[in-house]
Coordinates of C-alpha atoms and ligand atoms in Angstrom, one line a residue:
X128 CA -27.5 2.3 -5.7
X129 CA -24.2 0.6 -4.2
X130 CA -25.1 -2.5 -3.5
X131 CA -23.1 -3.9 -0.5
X132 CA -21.1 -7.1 0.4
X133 CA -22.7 -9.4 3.1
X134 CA -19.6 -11.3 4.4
X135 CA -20.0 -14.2 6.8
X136 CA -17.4 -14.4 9.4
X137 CA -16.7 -16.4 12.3
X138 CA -16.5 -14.7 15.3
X139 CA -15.2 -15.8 18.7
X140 CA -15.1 -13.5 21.8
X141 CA -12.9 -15.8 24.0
X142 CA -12.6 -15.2 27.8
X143 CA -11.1 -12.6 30.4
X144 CA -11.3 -9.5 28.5
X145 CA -12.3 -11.0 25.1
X146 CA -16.1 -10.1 24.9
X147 CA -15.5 -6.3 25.9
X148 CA -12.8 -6.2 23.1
X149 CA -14.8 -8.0 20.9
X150 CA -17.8 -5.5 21.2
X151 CA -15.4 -2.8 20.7
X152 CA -14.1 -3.9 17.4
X153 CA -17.6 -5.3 16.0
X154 CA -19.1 -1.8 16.9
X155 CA -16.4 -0.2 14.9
X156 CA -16.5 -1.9 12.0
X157 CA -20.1 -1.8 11.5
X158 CA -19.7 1.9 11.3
X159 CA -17.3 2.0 9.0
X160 CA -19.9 0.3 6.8
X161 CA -18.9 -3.3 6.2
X162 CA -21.6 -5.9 6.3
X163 CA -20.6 -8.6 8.6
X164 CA -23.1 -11.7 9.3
X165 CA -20.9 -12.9 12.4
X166 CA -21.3 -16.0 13.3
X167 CA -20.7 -16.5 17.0
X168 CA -19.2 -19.8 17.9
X169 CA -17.2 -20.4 21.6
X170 CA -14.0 -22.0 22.0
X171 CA -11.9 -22.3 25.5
X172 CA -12.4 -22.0 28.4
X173 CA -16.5 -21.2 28.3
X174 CA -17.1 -23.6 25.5
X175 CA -15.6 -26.7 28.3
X176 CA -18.0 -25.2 31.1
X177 CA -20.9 -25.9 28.2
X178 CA -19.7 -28.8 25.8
X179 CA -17.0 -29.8 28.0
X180 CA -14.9 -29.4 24.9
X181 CA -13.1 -26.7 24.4
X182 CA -12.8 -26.4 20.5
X183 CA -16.5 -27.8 20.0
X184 CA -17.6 -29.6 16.4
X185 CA -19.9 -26.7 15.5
X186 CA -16.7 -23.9 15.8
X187 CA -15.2 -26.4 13.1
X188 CA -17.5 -26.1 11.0
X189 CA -18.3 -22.8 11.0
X190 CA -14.5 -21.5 10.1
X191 CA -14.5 -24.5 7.8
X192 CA -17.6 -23.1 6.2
X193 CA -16.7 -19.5 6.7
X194 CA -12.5 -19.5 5.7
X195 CA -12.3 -16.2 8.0
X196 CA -12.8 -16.1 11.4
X197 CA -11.8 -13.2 13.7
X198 CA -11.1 -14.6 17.3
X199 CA -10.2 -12.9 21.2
X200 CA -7.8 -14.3 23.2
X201 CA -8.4 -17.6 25.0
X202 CA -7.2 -18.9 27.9
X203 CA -4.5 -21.6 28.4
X204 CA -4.1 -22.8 31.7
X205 CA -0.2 -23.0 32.2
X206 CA 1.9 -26.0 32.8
X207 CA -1.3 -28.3 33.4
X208 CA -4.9 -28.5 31.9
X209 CA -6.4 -28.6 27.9
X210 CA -3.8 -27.4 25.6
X211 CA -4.0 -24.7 23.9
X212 CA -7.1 -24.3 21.8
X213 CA -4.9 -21.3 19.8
X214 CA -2.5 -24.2 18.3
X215 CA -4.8 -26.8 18.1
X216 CA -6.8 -24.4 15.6
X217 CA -3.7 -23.5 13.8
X218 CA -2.8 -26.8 13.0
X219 CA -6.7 -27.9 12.2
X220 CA -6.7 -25.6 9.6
X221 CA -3.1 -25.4 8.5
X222 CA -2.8 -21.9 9.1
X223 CA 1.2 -22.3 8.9
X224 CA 2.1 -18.5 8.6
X225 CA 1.5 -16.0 11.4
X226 CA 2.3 -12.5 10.1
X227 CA 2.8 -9.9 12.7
X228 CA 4.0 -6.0 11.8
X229 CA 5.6 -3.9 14.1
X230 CA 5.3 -0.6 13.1
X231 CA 5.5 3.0 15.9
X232 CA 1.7 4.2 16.2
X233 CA 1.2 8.1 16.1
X234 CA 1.8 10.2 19.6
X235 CA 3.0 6.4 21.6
X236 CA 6.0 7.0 23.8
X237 CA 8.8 4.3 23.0
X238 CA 12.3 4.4 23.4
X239 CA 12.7 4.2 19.0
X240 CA 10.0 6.2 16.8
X241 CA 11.0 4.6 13.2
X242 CA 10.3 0.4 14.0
X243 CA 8.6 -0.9 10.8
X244 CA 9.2 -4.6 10.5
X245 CA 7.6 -7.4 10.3
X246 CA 7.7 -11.0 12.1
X247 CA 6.3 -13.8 9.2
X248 CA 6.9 -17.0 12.4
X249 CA 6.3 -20.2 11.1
X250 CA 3.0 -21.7 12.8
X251 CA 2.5 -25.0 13.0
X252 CA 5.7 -27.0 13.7
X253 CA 8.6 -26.6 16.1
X254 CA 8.4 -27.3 20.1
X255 CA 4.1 -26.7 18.7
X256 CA 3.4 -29.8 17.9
X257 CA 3.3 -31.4 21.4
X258 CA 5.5 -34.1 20.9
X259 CA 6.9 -34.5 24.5
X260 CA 7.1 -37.8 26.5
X261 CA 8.1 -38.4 30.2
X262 CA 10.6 -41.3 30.4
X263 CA 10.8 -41.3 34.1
X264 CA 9.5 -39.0 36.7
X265 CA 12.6 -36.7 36.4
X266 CA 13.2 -36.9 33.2
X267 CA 11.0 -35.1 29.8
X268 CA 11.7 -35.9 26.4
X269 CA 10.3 -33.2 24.0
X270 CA 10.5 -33.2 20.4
X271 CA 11.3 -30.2 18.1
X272 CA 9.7 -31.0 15.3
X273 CA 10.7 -29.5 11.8
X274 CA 9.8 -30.8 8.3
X275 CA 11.3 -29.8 4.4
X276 CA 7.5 -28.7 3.6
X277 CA 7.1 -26.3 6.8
X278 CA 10.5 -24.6 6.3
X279 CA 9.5 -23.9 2.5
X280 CA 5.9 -22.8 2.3
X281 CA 6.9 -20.3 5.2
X282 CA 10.0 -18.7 3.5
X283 CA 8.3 -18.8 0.5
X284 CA 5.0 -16.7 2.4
X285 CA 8.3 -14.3 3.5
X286 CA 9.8 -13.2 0.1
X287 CA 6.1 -13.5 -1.1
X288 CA 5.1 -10.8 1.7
X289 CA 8.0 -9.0 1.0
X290 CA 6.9 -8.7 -2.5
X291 CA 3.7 -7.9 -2.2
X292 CA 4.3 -5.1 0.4
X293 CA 7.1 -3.6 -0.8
X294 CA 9.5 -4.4 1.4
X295 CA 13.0 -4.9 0.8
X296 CA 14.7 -7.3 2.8
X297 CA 14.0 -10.8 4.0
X298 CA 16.0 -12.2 7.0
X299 CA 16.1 -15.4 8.5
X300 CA 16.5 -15.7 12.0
X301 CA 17.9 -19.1 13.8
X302 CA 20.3 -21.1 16.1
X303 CA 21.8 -23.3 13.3
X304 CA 25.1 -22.6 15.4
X305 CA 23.3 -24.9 18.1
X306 CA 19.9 -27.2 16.5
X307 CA 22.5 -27.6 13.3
X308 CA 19.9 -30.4 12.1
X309 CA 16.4 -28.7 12.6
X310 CA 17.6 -25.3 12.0
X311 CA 20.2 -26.0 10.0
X312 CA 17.3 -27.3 7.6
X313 CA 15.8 -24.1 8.3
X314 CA 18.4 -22.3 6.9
X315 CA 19.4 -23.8 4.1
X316 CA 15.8 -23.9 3.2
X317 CA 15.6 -20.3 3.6
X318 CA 18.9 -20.0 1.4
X319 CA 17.2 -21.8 -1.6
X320 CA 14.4 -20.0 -2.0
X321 CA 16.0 -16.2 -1.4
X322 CA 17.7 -18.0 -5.2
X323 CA 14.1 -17.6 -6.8
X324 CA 13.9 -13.7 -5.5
X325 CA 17.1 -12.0 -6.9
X326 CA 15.4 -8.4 -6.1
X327 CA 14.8 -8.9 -2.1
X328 CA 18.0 -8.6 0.1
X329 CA 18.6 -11.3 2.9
X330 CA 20.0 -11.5 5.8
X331 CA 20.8 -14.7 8.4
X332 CA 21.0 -13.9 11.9
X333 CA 21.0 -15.8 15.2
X334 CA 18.3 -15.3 17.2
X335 CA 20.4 -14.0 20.6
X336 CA 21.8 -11.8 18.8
X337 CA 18.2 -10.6 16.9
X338 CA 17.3 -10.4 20.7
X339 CA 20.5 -7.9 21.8
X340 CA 20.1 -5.6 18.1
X341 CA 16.2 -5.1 18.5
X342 CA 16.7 -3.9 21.6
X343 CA 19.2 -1.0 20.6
X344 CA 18.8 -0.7 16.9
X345 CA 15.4 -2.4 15.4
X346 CA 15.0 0.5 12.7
X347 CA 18.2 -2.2 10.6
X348 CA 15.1 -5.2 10.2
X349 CA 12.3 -5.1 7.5
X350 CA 10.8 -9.1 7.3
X351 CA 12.1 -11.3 9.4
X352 CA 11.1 -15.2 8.9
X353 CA 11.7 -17.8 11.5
X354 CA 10.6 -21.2 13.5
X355 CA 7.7 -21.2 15.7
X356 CA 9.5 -20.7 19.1
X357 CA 11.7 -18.0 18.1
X358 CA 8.6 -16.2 16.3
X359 CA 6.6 -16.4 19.4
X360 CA 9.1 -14.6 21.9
X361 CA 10.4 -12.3 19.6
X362 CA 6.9 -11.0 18.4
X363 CA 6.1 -10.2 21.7
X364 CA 9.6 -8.4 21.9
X365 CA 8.7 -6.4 19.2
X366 CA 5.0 -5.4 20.4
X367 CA 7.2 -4.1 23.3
X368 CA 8.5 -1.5 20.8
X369 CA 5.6 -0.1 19.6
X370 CA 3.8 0.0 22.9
X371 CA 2.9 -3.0 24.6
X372 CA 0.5 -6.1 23.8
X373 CA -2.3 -3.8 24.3
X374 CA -1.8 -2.2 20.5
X375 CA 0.3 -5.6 18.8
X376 CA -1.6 -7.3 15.8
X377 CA -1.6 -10.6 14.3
X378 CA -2.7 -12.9 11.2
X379 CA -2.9 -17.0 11.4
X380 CA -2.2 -17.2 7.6
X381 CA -3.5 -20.8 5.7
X382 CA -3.9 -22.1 1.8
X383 CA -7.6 -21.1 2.0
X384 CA -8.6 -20.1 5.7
X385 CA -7.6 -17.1 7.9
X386 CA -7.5 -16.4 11.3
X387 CA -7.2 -12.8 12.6
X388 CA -6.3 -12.3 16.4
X389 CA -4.5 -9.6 18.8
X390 CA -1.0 -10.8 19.9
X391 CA -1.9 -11.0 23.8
X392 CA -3.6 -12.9 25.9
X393 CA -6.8 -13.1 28.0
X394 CA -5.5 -10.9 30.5
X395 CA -7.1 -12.4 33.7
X396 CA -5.8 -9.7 35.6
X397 CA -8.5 -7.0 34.0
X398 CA -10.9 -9.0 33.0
X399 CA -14.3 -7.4 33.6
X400 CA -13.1 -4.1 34.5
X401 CA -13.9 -2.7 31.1
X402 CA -10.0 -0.7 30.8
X403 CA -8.8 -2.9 28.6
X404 CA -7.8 -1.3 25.3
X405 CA -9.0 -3.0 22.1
X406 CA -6.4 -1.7 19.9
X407 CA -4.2 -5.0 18.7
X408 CA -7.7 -6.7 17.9
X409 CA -9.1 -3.9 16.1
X410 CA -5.6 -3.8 14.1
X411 CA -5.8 -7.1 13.0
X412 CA -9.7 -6.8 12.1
X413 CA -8.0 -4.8 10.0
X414 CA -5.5 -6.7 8.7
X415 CA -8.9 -8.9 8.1
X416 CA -10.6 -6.5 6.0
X417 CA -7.5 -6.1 3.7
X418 CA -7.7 -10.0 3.6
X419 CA -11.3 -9.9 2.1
X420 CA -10.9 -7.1 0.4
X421 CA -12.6 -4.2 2.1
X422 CA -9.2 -2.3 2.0
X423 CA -10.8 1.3 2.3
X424 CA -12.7 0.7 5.6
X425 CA -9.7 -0.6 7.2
X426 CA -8.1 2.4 6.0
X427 CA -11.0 4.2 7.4
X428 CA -10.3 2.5 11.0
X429 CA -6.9 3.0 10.9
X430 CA -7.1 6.6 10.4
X431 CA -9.5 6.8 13.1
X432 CA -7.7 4.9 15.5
X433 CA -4.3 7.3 14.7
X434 CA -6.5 10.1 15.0
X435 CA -7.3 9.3 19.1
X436 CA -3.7 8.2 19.5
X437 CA -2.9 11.7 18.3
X438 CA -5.1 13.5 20.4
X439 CA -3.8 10.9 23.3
X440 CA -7.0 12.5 25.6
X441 CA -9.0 9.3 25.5
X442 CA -6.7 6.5 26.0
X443 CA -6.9 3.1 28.5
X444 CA -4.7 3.1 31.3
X445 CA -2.1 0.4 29.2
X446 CA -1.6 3.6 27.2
X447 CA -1.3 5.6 30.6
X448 CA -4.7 7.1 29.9
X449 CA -7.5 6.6 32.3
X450 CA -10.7 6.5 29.5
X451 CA -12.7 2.9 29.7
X452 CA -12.9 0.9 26.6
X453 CA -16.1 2.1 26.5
X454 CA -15.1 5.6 25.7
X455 CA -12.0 4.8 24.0
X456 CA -14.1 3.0 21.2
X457 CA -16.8 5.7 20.9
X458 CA -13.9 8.2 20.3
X459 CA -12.7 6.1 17.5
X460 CA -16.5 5.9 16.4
X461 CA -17.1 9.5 16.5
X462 CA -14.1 10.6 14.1
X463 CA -15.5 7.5 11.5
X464 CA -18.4 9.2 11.4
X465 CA -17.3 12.7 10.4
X466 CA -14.8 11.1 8.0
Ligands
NAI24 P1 -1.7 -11.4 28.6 O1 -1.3 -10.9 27.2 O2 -3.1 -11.8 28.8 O3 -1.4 -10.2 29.7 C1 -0.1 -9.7 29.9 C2 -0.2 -8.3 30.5 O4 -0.6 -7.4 29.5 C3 -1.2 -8.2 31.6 O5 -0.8 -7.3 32.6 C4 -2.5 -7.7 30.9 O6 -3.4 -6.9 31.8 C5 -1.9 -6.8 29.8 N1 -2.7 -6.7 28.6 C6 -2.9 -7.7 27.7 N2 -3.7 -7.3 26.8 C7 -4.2 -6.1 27.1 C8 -5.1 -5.2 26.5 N3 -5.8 -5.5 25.4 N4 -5.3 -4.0 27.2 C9 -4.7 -3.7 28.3 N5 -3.8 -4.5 28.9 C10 -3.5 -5.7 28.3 O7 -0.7 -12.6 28.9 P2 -0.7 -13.6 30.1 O8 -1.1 -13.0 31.4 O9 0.6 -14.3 30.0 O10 -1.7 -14.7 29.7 C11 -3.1 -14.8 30.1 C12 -3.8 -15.9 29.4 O11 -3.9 -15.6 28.0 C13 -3.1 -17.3 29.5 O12 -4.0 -18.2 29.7 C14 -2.5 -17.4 28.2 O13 -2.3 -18.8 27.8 C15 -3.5 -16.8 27.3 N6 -3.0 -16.3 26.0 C16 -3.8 -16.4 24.9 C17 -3.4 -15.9 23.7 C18 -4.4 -16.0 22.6 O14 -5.5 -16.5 22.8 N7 -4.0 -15.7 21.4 C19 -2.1 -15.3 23.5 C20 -1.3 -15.2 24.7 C21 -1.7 -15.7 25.9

């Protein structure tokens, strides 16, 4: 008899649309056969209502205990409020490398049909660590913070990645030409380590111009490493290329803990409606089960998932479809189980 893992995971379903794309992906994956004991914890904006707290102790401890959680978006109210609960976990637990692939999905209308690269954005420094003071009412100070140890453990992740994936080129992407301190240190950091990885090509690049070439030519970039600010805009950039923020993924990447999360937000605007597609958090559930191992049901999902793209008959309306996530996940469902 096969005997099964039991994994225990953290789980957290977040707010606007998170619980309907959370139920989504857990329905999913328990058909494809993995044994998850989730363990539900709240963070944002419904853990303040509750604990007025909006990372509370017992979430802690649960990913501490755990290593692996897989988490919706969360709301960040902008310009004013709590900050955000996203970074404040990412630095808790140290998770300094957020991996996020780019890569055309079957039958999706985009201007470019052969995009495969990857963004590897540093996580846990930069603009990020909410260094900013206010000298005098019309005047901020904020800090961009940048340290030896961040720049090395995240080029090191890249060529690493690179590796591991087979991928062949690793560039770094900057504004040494302006920060010539911060990213300068970047850079040179970046230039170091390519030394102990003679078989990966690099290449440096400004991040402007990154901005202008991915935007006529992105089939040129493979990995592409970089500082937290830079990472953040141009991910969502490149979740533009593939299809939107409805279908990007993501990986919060530490020594020994994981987080696994969709690239967008909360999205307050369809919240509740039950249209919004749960494709960039089942992708990264799937880039979870790869993490723990369970490589064949995330192939399983994947091919699944394709399979509906394909067909394009059953899609949300992000996808200009007008199927509910309701029917969009029993689709995906319904090929698993003739797999
Ligand atoms: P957003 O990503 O929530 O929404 C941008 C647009 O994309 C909206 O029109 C939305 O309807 C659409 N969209 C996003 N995800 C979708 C999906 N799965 N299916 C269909 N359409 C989708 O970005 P926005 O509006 O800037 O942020 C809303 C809130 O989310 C803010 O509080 C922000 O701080 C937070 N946020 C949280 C993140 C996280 O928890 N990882 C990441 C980004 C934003």
């Amino acid at each position: 008899m096969e005997i099964l893992n039991l994994y225990n995971i953290t789980l957290i379903d977040g707010d606007g649309i998170g619980p309907e794309i959370t139920q989504a992906v857990i329905d999913i994956i328990d058909v494809a056969g993995v044994k998850i004991n989730w363990d539900k914890q709240l963070a944002g904006a419904r853990a303040y209502k509750i604990y007025q707290d909006t990372i509370p102790n017992e979430t802690i401890t649960s990913i501490e205990k755990n290593k692996v959680c897989l988490k919706a978006p969360i709301t960040t109210p902008i310009g004013t409020g709590f900050k955000s609960v996203n970074v404040a976990l990412r630095r808790h637990f140290d998770l300094y490398a957020n991996v996020r692939p780019s890569k055309n999905l079957p039958a999706i209308q985009t201007p470019f049909q052969d995009v495969d690269l990857v963004i590897i954005r540093e996580n846990t420094e930069d603009i990020y660590a909410g260094i900013e003071n206010k000298i005098d009412e019309e005047t901020i100070h904020g800090v961009k913070l940048i340290t030896k140890k961040g720049c090395k453990r995240i080029c090191e992740f890249a060529f690493e990645y690179a590796i591991k994936n087979n991928r062949k080129e690793v560039g770094v992407v900057t504004k040494a030409n302006i920060s010539k301190l911060a990213d300068g240190m970047f850079l040179n950091t970046f230039r170091e380590i390519s030394k102990n990885y003679p078989n990966i090509s690099t290449r440096e690049i400004l991040v402007d111009n990154l901005c202008m070439q991915l935007v006529q030519n992105p089939s040129q970039f493979d990995v592409l490493v970089m500082p937290n600010l830079y990472g953040d805009i141009v991910s969502d950039l490149c979740a533009g290329l593939i299809g939107g923020l409805g279908v990007a993924q993501s990986a919060n990447i530490g020594k020994d803990c994981a987080i696994f999360e969709a690239v967008h937000g909360s999205a307050p605007d369809i919240a509740g409606q039950g249209i919004a597609n749960p494709t960039g958090l089942l992708r990264s559930a799937c880039m979870m089960l790869n993490y723990i191992g369970e490589i064949e049901a995330a192939k399983n999902i994947e091919k699944a998932l394709f399979e509906v793209l394909k067909e394009g008959k059953t899609l949300t309306k992000d996808l200009k479809g007008n199927s509910t996530t309701e029917e969009f996940t029993k689709e995906i469902i319904k090929k698993l189980s003739i797999q």
